[in-house]
Short mmCIF file of C-alpha atoms in Angstrom, two decimals:
data_model
loop_
_atom_site.label_atom_id
_atom_site.label_comp_id
_atom_site.label_asym_id
_atom_site.label_seq_id
_atom_site.Cartn_x
_atom_site.Cartn_y
_atom_site.Cartn_z
CA MET A 16 1.39 25.43 12.75
CA ARG A 17 0.59 23.47 16.17
CA TYR A 18 4.03 21.87 16.74
CA ARG A 19 3.19 21.00 20.24
CA VAL A 20 0.06 19.04 19.57
CA ILE A 21 1.96 17.35 16.46
CA LEU A 22 4.49 16.41 19.12
CA LYS A 23 1.93 14.97 21.29
CA ILE A 24 0.41 12.83 18.64
CA LEU A 25 3.71 11.54 17.40
CA GLY A 26 4.15 10.58 20.89
CA ILE A 27 1.16 8.75 21.26
CA LEU A 28 1.38 6.92 18.14
CA LEU A 29 4.98 5.76 18.68
CA MET A 30 3.67 4.60 21.86
CA ILE A 31 0.96 2.93 20.28
CA PHE A 32 3.57 1.30 17.48
CA SER A 33 5.80 -0.09 20.00
CA ILE A 34 3.34 -2.98 21.06
CA THR A 35 3.23 -3.85 17.26
CA MET A 36 6.48 -5.24 17.95
CA LEU A 37 5.20 -7.56 21.20
CA PRO A 38 3.16 -9.97 19.13
CA ALA A 39 7.05 -10.88 17.16
CA LEU A 40 8.58 -10.84 20.50
CA LEU A 41 6.06 -13.84 21.61
CA VAL A 42 6.70 -15.81 17.99
CA SER A 43 10.16 -15.53 19.19
CA TYR A 44 9.80 -17.21 22.25
CA ILE A 45 7.47 -19.73 20.91
CA TYR A 46 9.82 -20.65 17.98
CA GLU A 47 12.86 -20.19 20.19
CA ASP A 48 14.59 -18.49 17.14
CA GLY A 49 16.71 -16.08 19.32
CA ALA A 50 15.83 -13.14 18.13
CA HIS A 51 13.62 -11.90 20.98
CA LYS A 52 16.42 -9.16 22.37
CA ALA A 53 16.23 -7.16 19.12
CA PHE A 54 12.36 -6.64 19.59
CA MET A 55 12.60 -6.25 23.44
CA ALA A 56 15.25 -3.30 22.39
CA GLY A 57 12.84 -2.18 19.39
CA PHE A 58 10.06 -2.07 21.67
CA ALA A 59 11.78 -0.19 24.44
CA ILE A 60 13.43 2.29 22.15
CA THR A 61 10.05 3.18 20.23
CA LEU A 62 8.20 3.28 23.53
CA LEU A 63 10.68 5.54 25.20
CA THR A 64 11.10 7.79 22.40
CA GLY A 65 7.45 8.55 22.30
CA PHE A 66 7.18 8.97 25.82
CA PHE A 67 9.59 11.76 25.68
CA LEU A 68 8.14 13.15 22.97
CA TRP A 69 4.37 13.23 24.78
CA LEU A 70 5.89 14.00 28.26
CA PRO A 71 6.19 17.93 27.74
CA VAL A 72 3.09 18.48 25.66
CA TYR A 73 0.75 16.18 27.37
CA ARG A 74 -1.43 18.59 28.81
CA VAL A 75 -1.67 20.50 25.18
CA ARG A 76 -5.30 20.17 23.93
CA GLU A 77 -5.72 21.99 20.28
CA ASP A 78 -7.72 20.85 17.03
CA LEU A 79 -5.98 20.05 14.00
CA ARG A 80 -5.81 22.19 11.34
CA THR A 81 -5.73 20.74 7.26
CA ARG A 82 -1.91 21.53 7.55
CA ASP A 83 -1.17 19.80 10.92
CA GLY A 84 -2.99 16.63 9.41
CA PHE A 85 -0.53 16.95 6.38
CA LEU A 86 2.73 17.30 8.57
CA ILE A 87 1.39 14.82 11.07
CA THR A 88 0.74 12.31 8.16
CA VAL A 89 4.12 12.51 6.84
CA LEU A 90 6.19 12.59 9.85
CA PHE A 91 4.45 9.66 11.13
CA TRP A 92 5.04 7.36 8.44
CA THR A 93 8.70 8.45 7.89
CA VAL A 94 9.17 8.14 11.59
CA LEU A 95 7.42 4.63 11.86
CA GLY A 96 9.73 3.64 8.83
CA LEU A 97 12.53 5.03 10.73
CA PHE A 98 11.78 3.01 14.08
CA GLY A 99 10.37 -0.03 12.26
CA ALA A 100 13.77 -0.65 10.95
CA VAL A 101 15.31 -0.99 14.47
CA PRO A 102 14.56 -4.84 15.13
CA LEU A 103 15.94 -5.52 11.74
CA MET A 104 19.40 -3.84 12.33
CA LEU A 105 19.48 -5.24 15.72
CA ALA A 106 18.69 -8.90 15.26
CA ASP A 107 21.88 -11.01 14.28
CA TYR A 108 20.21 -12.38 11.53
CA PRO A 109 19.64 -10.73 9.58
CA HIS A 110 21.42 -7.88 10.67
CA LEU A 111 20.98 -5.39 8.38
CA ARG A 112 22.85 -1.88 7.52
CA ILE A 113 20.41 0.88 8.32
CA VAL A 114 19.47 1.59 4.39
CA ASP A 115 18.64 -1.81 4.03
CA ALA A 116 16.57 -1.97 7.18
CA VAL A 117 15.00 1.25 6.21
CA PHE A 118 14.15 0.01 2.94
CA GLU A 119 12.72 -3.10 4.38
CA SER A 120 10.48 -1.37 7.00
CA VAL A 121 9.26 1.43 4.45
CA SER A 122 8.44 -1.28 1.98
CA GLY A 123 6.56 -3.26 4.58
CA LEU A 124 4.57 -0.06 5.90
CA THR A 125 3.62 0.97 2.54
CA THR A 126 2.91 -2.28 1.28
CA THR A 127 5.24 -2.20 -1.76
CA GLY A 128 6.55 -5.55 -1.09
CA ALA A 129 9.96 -4.72 -2.16
CA THR A 130 12.77 -6.49 -0.40
CA VAL A 131 16.76 -6.26 -0.10
CA MET A 132 16.92 -9.63 1.66
CA THR A 133 17.51 -13.10 0.02
CA GLY A 134 17.60 -16.80 1.88
CA ILE A 135 14.06 -15.47 3.68
CA ASP A 136 13.26 -19.34 4.28
CA TRP A 137 16.03 -19.19 6.89
CA LEU A 138 15.36 -16.15 8.45
CA PRO A 139 14.04 -16.44 12.19
CA ASN A 140 10.07 -16.89 12.37
CA SER A 141 9.86 -13.54 14.56
CA ILE A 142 11.43 -11.62 11.94
CA LEU A 143 9.43 -13.36 9.02
CA PHE A 144 6.40 -12.46 11.00
CA TYR A 145 7.37 -8.97 11.76
CA ARG A 146 7.71 -8.28 7.96
CA GLN A 147 4.05 -9.48 7.24
CA GLN A 148 2.57 -7.61 10.17
CA LEU A 149 4.53 -4.35 8.86
CA GLN A 150 2.33 -4.40 5.49
CA TRP A 151 -1.03 -5.65 7.52
CA LEU A 152 -0.51 -2.48 9.58
CA GLY A 153 0.27 -0.29 6.36
CA GLY A 154 -2.28 -1.98 4.37
CA MET A 155 -5.14 0.39 5.20
CA GLY A 156 -2.94 2.86 6.65
CA ILE A 157 -2.16 3.33 10.18
CA ILE A 158 -3.62 6.84 10.25
CA VAL A 159 -6.89 5.37 9.85
CA LEU A 160 -6.25 3.16 12.86
CA ALA A 161 -5.20 6.32 14.79
CA VAL A 162 -8.52 8.08 13.59
CA ALA A 163 -10.51 5.60 15.52
CA ILE A 164 -7.96 6.20 18.94
CA LEU A 165 -7.50 9.91 18.72
CA PRO A 166 -11.14 11.03 19.39
CA MET A 167 -10.79 9.18 23.13
CA LEU A 168 -7.76 11.18 23.79
CA GLY A 169 -9.38 14.53 22.88
CA ILE A 170 -8.03 14.95 19.63
CA GLY A 171 -9.95 15.98 16.22
CA GLY A 172 -9.07 13.61 13.62
CA MET A 173 -10.81 14.74 10.13
CA GLN A 174 -7.76 16.22 9.11
CA LEU A 175 -5.66 12.87 9.12
CA TYR A 176 -8.00 11.20 7.39
CA ARG A 177 -8.57 13.19 4.46
CA ALA A 178 -4.80 13.44 4.37
CA GLU A 179 -4.46 9.79 4.26
CA THR A 180 -7.22 7.70 2.56
CA PRO A 181 -6.46 7.15 -0.99
CA GLY A 182 -8.49 8.24 -4.08
CA PRO A 183 -9.54 11.33 -5.69
CA VAL A 184 -12.68 12.34 -3.53
CA LYS A 185 -11.26 12.58 -0.37
CA ASP A 186 -14.21 14.19 1.74
CA SER A 187 -16.66 11.03 1.01
CA LYS A 188 -17.54 9.35 4.38
CA LEU A 189 -19.24 5.86 4.33
CA THR A 190 -21.05 6.98 7.83
CA PRO A 191 -21.57 10.45 9.56
CA ARG A 192 -18.47 10.24 12.19
CA ILE A 193 -15.16 9.75 11.21
CA THR A 194 -14.41 7.51 14.27
CA GLU A 195 -17.56 5.19 13.13
CA THR A 196 -15.63 5.34 9.37
CA ALA A 197 -12.22 4.36 10.70
CA LYS A 198 -13.78 1.36 13.03
CA ALA A 199 -15.91 0.14 10.15
CA LEU A 200 -13.26 0.04 7.92
CA TRP A 201 -11.22 -2.01 10.28
CA TYR A 202 -13.68 -4.42 11.03
CA ILE A 203 -14.18 -5.32 7.24
CA TYR A 204 -10.28 -5.36 7.25
CA LEU A 205 -9.74 -7.80 10.07
CA SER A 206 -12.53 -10.08 8.61
CA LEU A 207 -11.25 -10.14 5.41
CA THR A 208 -8.12 -10.97 6.92
CA VAL A 209 -9.35 -14.04 9.59
CA LEU A 210 -11.41 -15.20 6.27
CA CYS A 211 -8.08 -15.41 4.29
CA ALA A 212 -6.11 -17.28 6.97
CA LEU A 213 -8.44 -19.73 7.60
CA GLY A 214 -8.77 -20.21 3.56
CA TYR A 215 -5.03 -20.77 3.46
CA TRP A 216 -5.12 -22.79 6.44
CA LEU A 217 -7.82 -25.23 4.87
CA ALA A 218 -5.97 -25.23 1.88
CA GLY A 219 -2.91 -26.70 3.19
CA MET A 220 -0.72 -24.13 4.70
CA THR A 221 0.51 -24.63 7.85
CA VAL A 222 -0.92 -22.07 10.81
CA PHE A 223 2.06 -19.99 10.51
CA ASP A 224 2.42 -19.53 7.04
CA ALA A 225 -1.33 -19.04 7.21
CA ILE A 226 -1.38 -16.42 9.23
CA ALA A 227 1.80 -14.50 7.87
CA HIS A 228 0.39 -14.81 4.22
CA SER A 229 -3.09 -13.57 4.91
CA PHE A 230 -1.50 -10.36 6.33
CA SER A 231 0.21 -9.51 3.02
CA THR A 232 -2.46 -10.64 1.02
CA VAL A 233 -5.21 -8.64 2.38
CA ALA A 234 -2.94 -5.23 2.76
CA ILE A 235 -2.01 -6.08 -1.53
CA GLY A 236 1.63 -5.98 0.05
CA GLY A 237 3.29 -9.09 -1.43
CA PHE A 238 5.82 -9.93 1.53
CA SER A 239 6.49 -13.84 1.65
CA THR A 240 8.05 -16.15 4.29
CA HIS A 241 9.58 -17.83 1.35
CA ASP A 242 11.96 -16.88 -1.21
CA ALA A 243 9.39 -18.51 -4.06
CA SER A 244 6.40 -16.49 -2.71
CA ILE A 245 3.39 -18.09 -3.32
CA GLY A 246 5.11 -20.27 -6.00
CA HIS A 247 6.80 -22.24 -2.80
CA PHE A 248 3.38 -24.24 -2.11
CA ASN A 249 2.99 -25.37 -5.72
CA SER A 250 -1.06 -25.62 -4.81
CA PRO A 251 -3.46 -24.45 -7.60
CA VAL A 252 -6.37 -24.22 -4.42
CA ILE A 253 -4.02 -21.77 -2.54
CA GLU A 254 -3.12 -19.73 -5.78
CA SER A 255 -7.42 -19.51 -6.33
CA ILE A 256 -7.83 -18.23 -2.72
CA ALA A 257 -5.19 -15.76 -3.38
CA ILE A 258 -6.62 -14.40 -6.36
CA PHE A 259 -9.79 -13.94 -4.87
CA PHE A 260 -8.18 -12.14 -1.80
CA MET A 261 -6.54 -9.70 -3.85
CA LEU A 262 -9.21 -9.32 -5.94
CA VAL A 263 -11.51 -8.42 -2.92
CA SER A 264 -8.82 -5.90 -1.26
CA GLY A 265 -8.26 -4.26 -4.39
CA VAL A 266 -12.00 -3.11 -4.62
CA ASN A 267 -13.29 -0.22 -2.77
CA PHE A 268 -13.72 -0.67 0.79
CA GLY A 269 -16.80 1.56 0.45
CA LEU A 270 -18.41 -0.78 -1.50
CA HIS A 271 -17.75 -3.70 1.01
CA PHE A 272 -19.05 -1.12 4.02
CA PHE A 273 -22.44 -1.23 1.88
CA ALA A 274 -22.32 -4.95 0.98
CA TRP A 275 -22.19 -5.61 4.76
CA ARG A 276 -24.75 -2.96 5.87
CA GLN A 277 -27.34 -3.79 3.40
CA ARG A 278 -26.60 -7.91 3.25
CA SER A 279 -26.40 -7.57 -0.69
CA ILE A 280 -23.55 -7.51 -3.63
CA GLY A 281 -25.77 -6.52 -6.44
CA HIS A 282 -24.26 -2.75 -5.60
CA TYR A 283 -20.86 -3.92 -6.90
CA PHE A 284 -21.85 -4.77 -10.52
CA GLN A 285 -23.51 -0.74 -10.68
CA ASP A 286 -20.20 0.72 -9.65
CA PRO A 287 -18.22 1.87 -12.66
CA GLU A 288 -14.94 1.70 -11.10
CA PHE A 289 -15.53 -2.03 -10.18
CA ARG A 290 -16.70 -2.99 -14.04
CA PHE A 291 -13.73 -1.20 -15.06
CA TYR A 292 -11.09 -2.73 -12.83
CA LEU A 293 -12.75 -6.49 -13.66
CA THR A 294 -12.87 -5.29 -17.32
CA LEU A 295 -9.08 -4.36 -16.84
CA LEU A 296 -7.84 -7.28 -15.09
CA GLY A 297 -9.83 -9.68 -17.36
CA GLY A 298 -8.62 -8.09 -20.61
CA THR A 299 -4.99 -8.53 -19.67
CA ALA A 300 -4.93 -12.03 -18.44
CA LEU A 301 -6.83 -13.00 -21.63
CA VAL A 302 -3.95 -11.10 -23.57
CA THR A 303 -1.25 -12.92 -21.30
CA PHE A 304 -2.96 -16.65 -21.49
CA MET A 305 -3.17 -16.16 -25.35
CA VAL A 306 0.59 -15.09 -25.60
CA LEU A 307 1.57 -17.59 -23.12
CA ALA A 308 -0.02 -20.46 -24.86
CA LEU A 309 0.52 -19.49 -28.31
CA THR A 310 4.26 -19.03 -27.87
CA GLN A 311 4.18 -22.71 -25.98
CA THR A 312 5.77 -21.00 -22.86
CA TYR A 313 3.38 -23.47 -20.98
CA ALA A 314 0.91 -26.15 -21.52
CA VAL A 315 -2.28 -24.62 -22.23
CA ASN A 316 -3.36 -25.43 -18.67
CA GLU A 317 -0.72 -24.03 -16.74
CA ALA A 318 -0.83 -20.93 -19.04
CA LEU A 319 -4.15 -20.33 -17.80
CA ARG A 320 -3.29 -21.05 -14.34
CA ARG A 321 0.04 -18.71 -14.29
CA SER A 322 -1.54 -15.92 -16.23
CA VAL A 323 -4.28 -15.32 -14.21
CA PHE A 324 -2.26 -15.58 -10.83
CA MET A 325 0.58 -12.80 -12.01
CA VAL A 326 -2.22 -10.74 -13.90
CA VAL A 327 -4.15 -10.16 -10.57
CA SER A 328 -0.98 -9.96 -8.63
CA ILE A 329 1.00 -7.42 -10.79
CA ALA A 330 -2.28 -5.41 -11.51
CA THR A 331 -3.63 -4.95 -7.89
CA THR A 332 -0.14 -4.06 -6.85
CA THR A 333 0.00 -7.03 -4.58
CA GLY A 334 3.42 -8.79 -5.96
CA PHE A 335 3.36 -12.55 -4.95
CA SER A 336 4.85 -14.44 -7.49
CA THR A 337 4.19 -18.15 -8.84
CA ALA A 338 6.64 -17.37 -12.13
CA ASP A 339 9.34 -15.24 -13.18
CA PHE A 340 7.06 -13.07 -15.27
CA ALA A 341 10.45 -10.83 -16.07
CA ASN A 342 11.39 -13.61 -18.84
CA TRP A 343 8.06 -13.93 -20.03
CA PRO A 344 8.07 -13.67 -24.06
CA VAL A 345 7.83 -10.57 -25.95
CA MET A 346 6.05 -7.62 -24.44
CA LEU A 347 4.46 -9.53 -21.60
CA PRO A 348 6.66 -8.11 -18.91
CA PHE A 349 5.87 -4.58 -20.02
CA LEU A 350 2.42 -5.18 -20.29
CA LEU A 351 1.85 -6.81 -16.85
CA PHE A 352 4.14 -4.12 -15.09
CA VAL A 353 2.04 -1.35 -16.99
CA THR A 354 -0.93 -2.40 -15.39
CA ALA A 355 0.25 -1.89 -12.24
CA PHE A 356 0.23 1.98 -12.89
CA ALA A 357 -3.52 1.63 -12.80
CA GLY A 358 -3.53 -0.57 -9.57
CA GLY A 359 -6.50 -1.10 -7.29
CA CYS A 360 -9.81 1.05 -6.93
CA ALA A 361 -9.75 4.21 -4.88
CA ALA A 362 -10.08 3.34 -1.02
CA SER A 363 -8.95 0.06 -1.45
CA THR A 364 -5.04 -1.32 0.24
CA GLY A 365 -4.17 -1.44 -3.51
CA GLY A 366 -1.22 1.10 -4.88
CA GLY A 367 -1.07 2.87 -8.26
CA MET A 368 -2.80 5.33 -9.32
CA LYS A 369 -6.04 4.21 -8.90
CA VAL A 370 -8.46 2.57 -11.10
CA ILE A 371 -11.11 5.77 -10.88
CA ARG A 372 -8.49 8.24 -12.05
CA ILE A 373 -7.52 6.13 -15.39
CA LEU A 374 -11.37 6.01 -16.11
CA LEU A 375 -11.87 9.78 -15.58
CA ILE A 376 -8.29 10.60 -17.92
CA LEU A 377 -10.06 8.11 -20.69
CA LYS A 378 -13.49 9.86 -20.24
CA GLN A 379 -12.01 13.08 -20.52
CA GLY A 380 -10.00 12.31 -23.53
CA TYR A 381 -13.45 10.91 -25.17
CA ARG A 382 -15.00 14.12 -24.52
CA GLU A 383 -12.30 15.97 -26.10
CA ILE A 384 -12.59 13.79 -29.41
CA GLN A 385 -16.51 14.48 -29.34
CA ARG A 386 -15.58 18.36 -29.05
CA LEU A 387 -13.37 18.33 -32.16
CA VAL A 388 -16.76 17.16 -33.85
CA HIS A 389 -19.53 19.32 -31.80
CA PRO A 390 -17.16 22.23 -30.78
CA SER A 391 -19.96 24.15 -29.26
CA ALA A 392 -21.65 20.96 -27.58
CA ILE A 393 -21.66 20.99 -23.69
CA ILE A 394 -20.95 17.36 -23.00
CA SER A 395 -20.19 16.56 -19.25
CA VAL A 396 -18.10 13.59 -17.96
CA LYS A 397 -20.02 10.90 -16.28
CA VAL A 398 -19.44 8.18 -14.04
CA GLY A 399 -22.57 6.13 -14.00
CA ASN A 400 -25.05 8.39 -14.23
CA ARG A 401 -23.64 11.00 -12.00
CA PRO A 402 -21.78 14.12 -13.77
CA ILE A 403 -18.39 14.69 -12.53
CA SER A 404 -17.54 18.13 -11.87
CA ASP A 405 -14.52 20.13 -13.54
CA ARG A 406 -12.78 20.69 -10.00
CA VAL A 407 -12.45 16.51 -9.76
CA LEU A 408 -11.22 16.69 -13.28
CA GLU A 409 -9.03 19.30 -12.87
CA ALA A 410 -7.68 17.42 -9.62
CA VAL A 411 -6.98 13.80 -11.50
CA TRP A 412 -5.21 15.92 -14.34
CA GLY A 413 -2.98 17.78 -11.58
CA PHE A 414 -2.39 14.27 -10.03
CA PHE A 415 -1.78 12.35 -13.50
CA SER A 416 0.96 15.55 -14.38
CA VAL A 417 2.60 15.46 -11.25
CA TYR A 418 2.91 11.57 -11.03
CA LEU A 419 4.55 11.48 -14.32
CA LEU A 420 6.85 14.42 -13.47
CA VAL A 421 7.93 12.69 -10.09
CA PHE A 422 8.12 9.14 -12.15
CA VAL A 423 10.61 11.02 -14.85
CA LEU A 424 12.68 13.04 -11.92
CA MET A 425 13.25 9.98 -9.95
CA LEU A 426 14.23 7.75 -13.29
CA ILE A 427 16.91 10.44 -13.86
CA ALA A 428 17.99 10.59 -10.43
CA LEU A 429 18.40 6.71 -10.48
CA LEU A 430 20.23 6.67 -14.01
CA GLY A 431 22.39 8.99 -12.29
CA THR A 432 23.52 6.68 -9.64
CA GLY A 433 24.75 4.16 -12.60
CA LEU A 434 21.68 1.81 -13.12
CA ASP A 435 20.48 0.84 -16.44
CA GLN A 436 17.67 2.18 -18.15
CA VAL A 437 15.50 -1.14 -17.65
CA THR A 438 16.08 -1.35 -13.86
CA ALA A 439 15.88 2.13 -13.11
CA TRP A 440 12.36 2.32 -15.21
CA SER A 441 11.16 -0.52 -13.45
CA ALA A 442 12.31 0.29 -9.80
CA VAL A 443 10.60 3.83 -9.78
CA GLY A 444 7.71 2.21 -11.15
CA ALA A 445 7.59 -0.52 -8.65
CA THR A 446 7.95 1.68 -5.61
CA LEU A 447 6.09 4.47 -6.74
CA ASN A 448 2.98 2.17 -7.34
CA ASN A 449 3.86 0.19 -4.16
CA LEU A 450 4.11 -2.91 -6.31
CA GLY A 451 7.54 -4.49 -5.51
CA PRO A 452 8.83 -6.51 -8.18
CA GLY A 453 10.58 -4.81 -11.04
CA LEU A 454 12.49 -5.92 -14.35
CA GLY A 455 16.10 -6.13 -15.07
CA ASP A 456 18.22 -6.26 -11.68
CA VAL A 457 15.35 -6.06 -9.25
CA ALA A 458 13.09 -8.52 -10.61
CA VAL A 459 13.94 -10.72 -7.74
CA HIS A 460 15.08 -8.22 -4.97
CA PHE A 461 16.73 -4.63 -4.73
CA GLY A 462 19.87 -5.91 -2.35
CA ASP A 463 22.36 -5.13 -5.21
CA LEU A 464 21.20 -1.51 -5.78
CA ASN A 465 23.42 1.25 -4.41
CA ASP A 466 22.59 2.77 -1.18
CA THR A 467 21.71 5.98 -2.95
CA ALA A 468 19.14 4.63 -5.02
CA LYS A 469 17.80 2.88 -2.22
CA TRP A 470 17.28 5.88 -0.52
CA ILE A 471 15.83 7.65 -3.48
CA LEU A 472 13.47 4.29 -3.60
CA CYS A 473 12.58 4.82 0.17
CA PHE A 474 11.06 8.43 -0.82
CA ALA A 475 9.28 6.84 -3.85
CA MET A 476 7.81 4.49 -1.29
CA LEU A 477 6.19 7.31 0.78
CA LEU A 478 5.36 9.38 -2.36
CA GLY A 479 3.08 6.64 -3.67
CA ARG A 480 1.60 5.40 -0.27
CA LEU A 481 0.64 9.09 0.48
CA GLU A 482 -0.61 9.75 -3.04
CA VAL A 483 2.31 12.23 -4.10
CA PHE A 484 0.33 15.70 -3.01
CA THR A 485 0.82 14.48 0.80
CA LEU A 486 4.19 14.44 0.89
CA LEU A 487 4.97 17.30 -1.72
CA VAL A 488 2.48 19.72 -0.36
CA LEU A 489 5.58 19.78 2.51
CA PHE A 490 8.03 21.41 -0.15
CA THR A 491 6.09 24.26 -1.31
CA PRO A 492 7.19 27.62 0.16
CA ILE A 493 3.07 28.57 0.64
CA PHE A 494 2.79 25.82 3.29
CA TRP A 495 4.86 27.30 5.69
CA ARG A 496 3.56 30.67 5.42
CA ARG A 497 1.27 32.13 8.19
#
């Protein structure tokens, strides 16, 4: 393990992260909200810590190995979560305790969107902006951003990108050079953010709200500048814009890259994962609409509007709300919540297990049924016209098994802290899938949970963001052997 180069990278990335507190500082001065001292202190603490980590080892020049990549990825997300909490602890309002500040920071960076705060409408504008910005930075993974910068510092970054990028096929590259890939993804990400902000502004949001909500929409985060979330605006146009950009951000960014390069959208509908993604969302929205209409929960037009928005928001793991879906009739709360386990497509900003994995599990299940009828037949699992290797299928089943095991263990741990079954089950699901809102006592916020439960859920958010294995591999003895 190259600990010196890991310290060097961590120091550099902390110094870079300190710069991200300056926009919130500027917002504080513009709105004169009195929170500027918290961001000045946060900037100084983060910058100096990064500098003193970097200084003793700044001459070190070594290439990263795969193990180093895993360790630096996990360390960086953990450390960022801690340092991102500093302004939230130091600000006069909300002046959070350390567990609440870390929970809020980790929730932002992992794009979970679970919050421990209430009275969000009354928070200083700079704090509101900072929360939204945390989600935007976490959306595509700050590690991907770092990959575009590290080569300039003489450090190879392939292992970091492999460790961070979501999805079952880790080594697929959009362009020959990893730096160019990271830049391409971020240009697309930035373009979507700008277009989303413009859409919100033209639909009637203030400039501040438009920028803030574009950050959390494209990041599939779900933080809002209002307690009522998108429902605060009560605007079908704003909700339609949000639906479009949530859908787009839940799609594999590789498809966006090829759309940008080829100036064509035909390949979207040739992609099996994309088609399954739309089918899943469309089918769930249809069932939800029918139940809301038949139970007369809303008028027909209102049922259509609420059902489509909430299904897209929950299924993509964004977490915006225009209605309290936890109190919807019959099976709807459970149905919507379960769709978040599929989440977004691979290589998107969405959470969950990823649509491609669910598709592969279903296809392999169908193959086993075929084998019962034709025991001697050689039947391959295909996605589109491409056969999938057994190695990939084994990895998907391995991920699925570990995901469920982790879920059960964390559920038991939360039950052990005194939570009821619905709250515990949905809290683990909401954090492990990077969704945000849950059911029961966490339907609105997580502030009433005990401290132990909050620390467990912080770990769950990191597990979900790093796709479980990236974090769990550090707990295996074989990882630390020479």
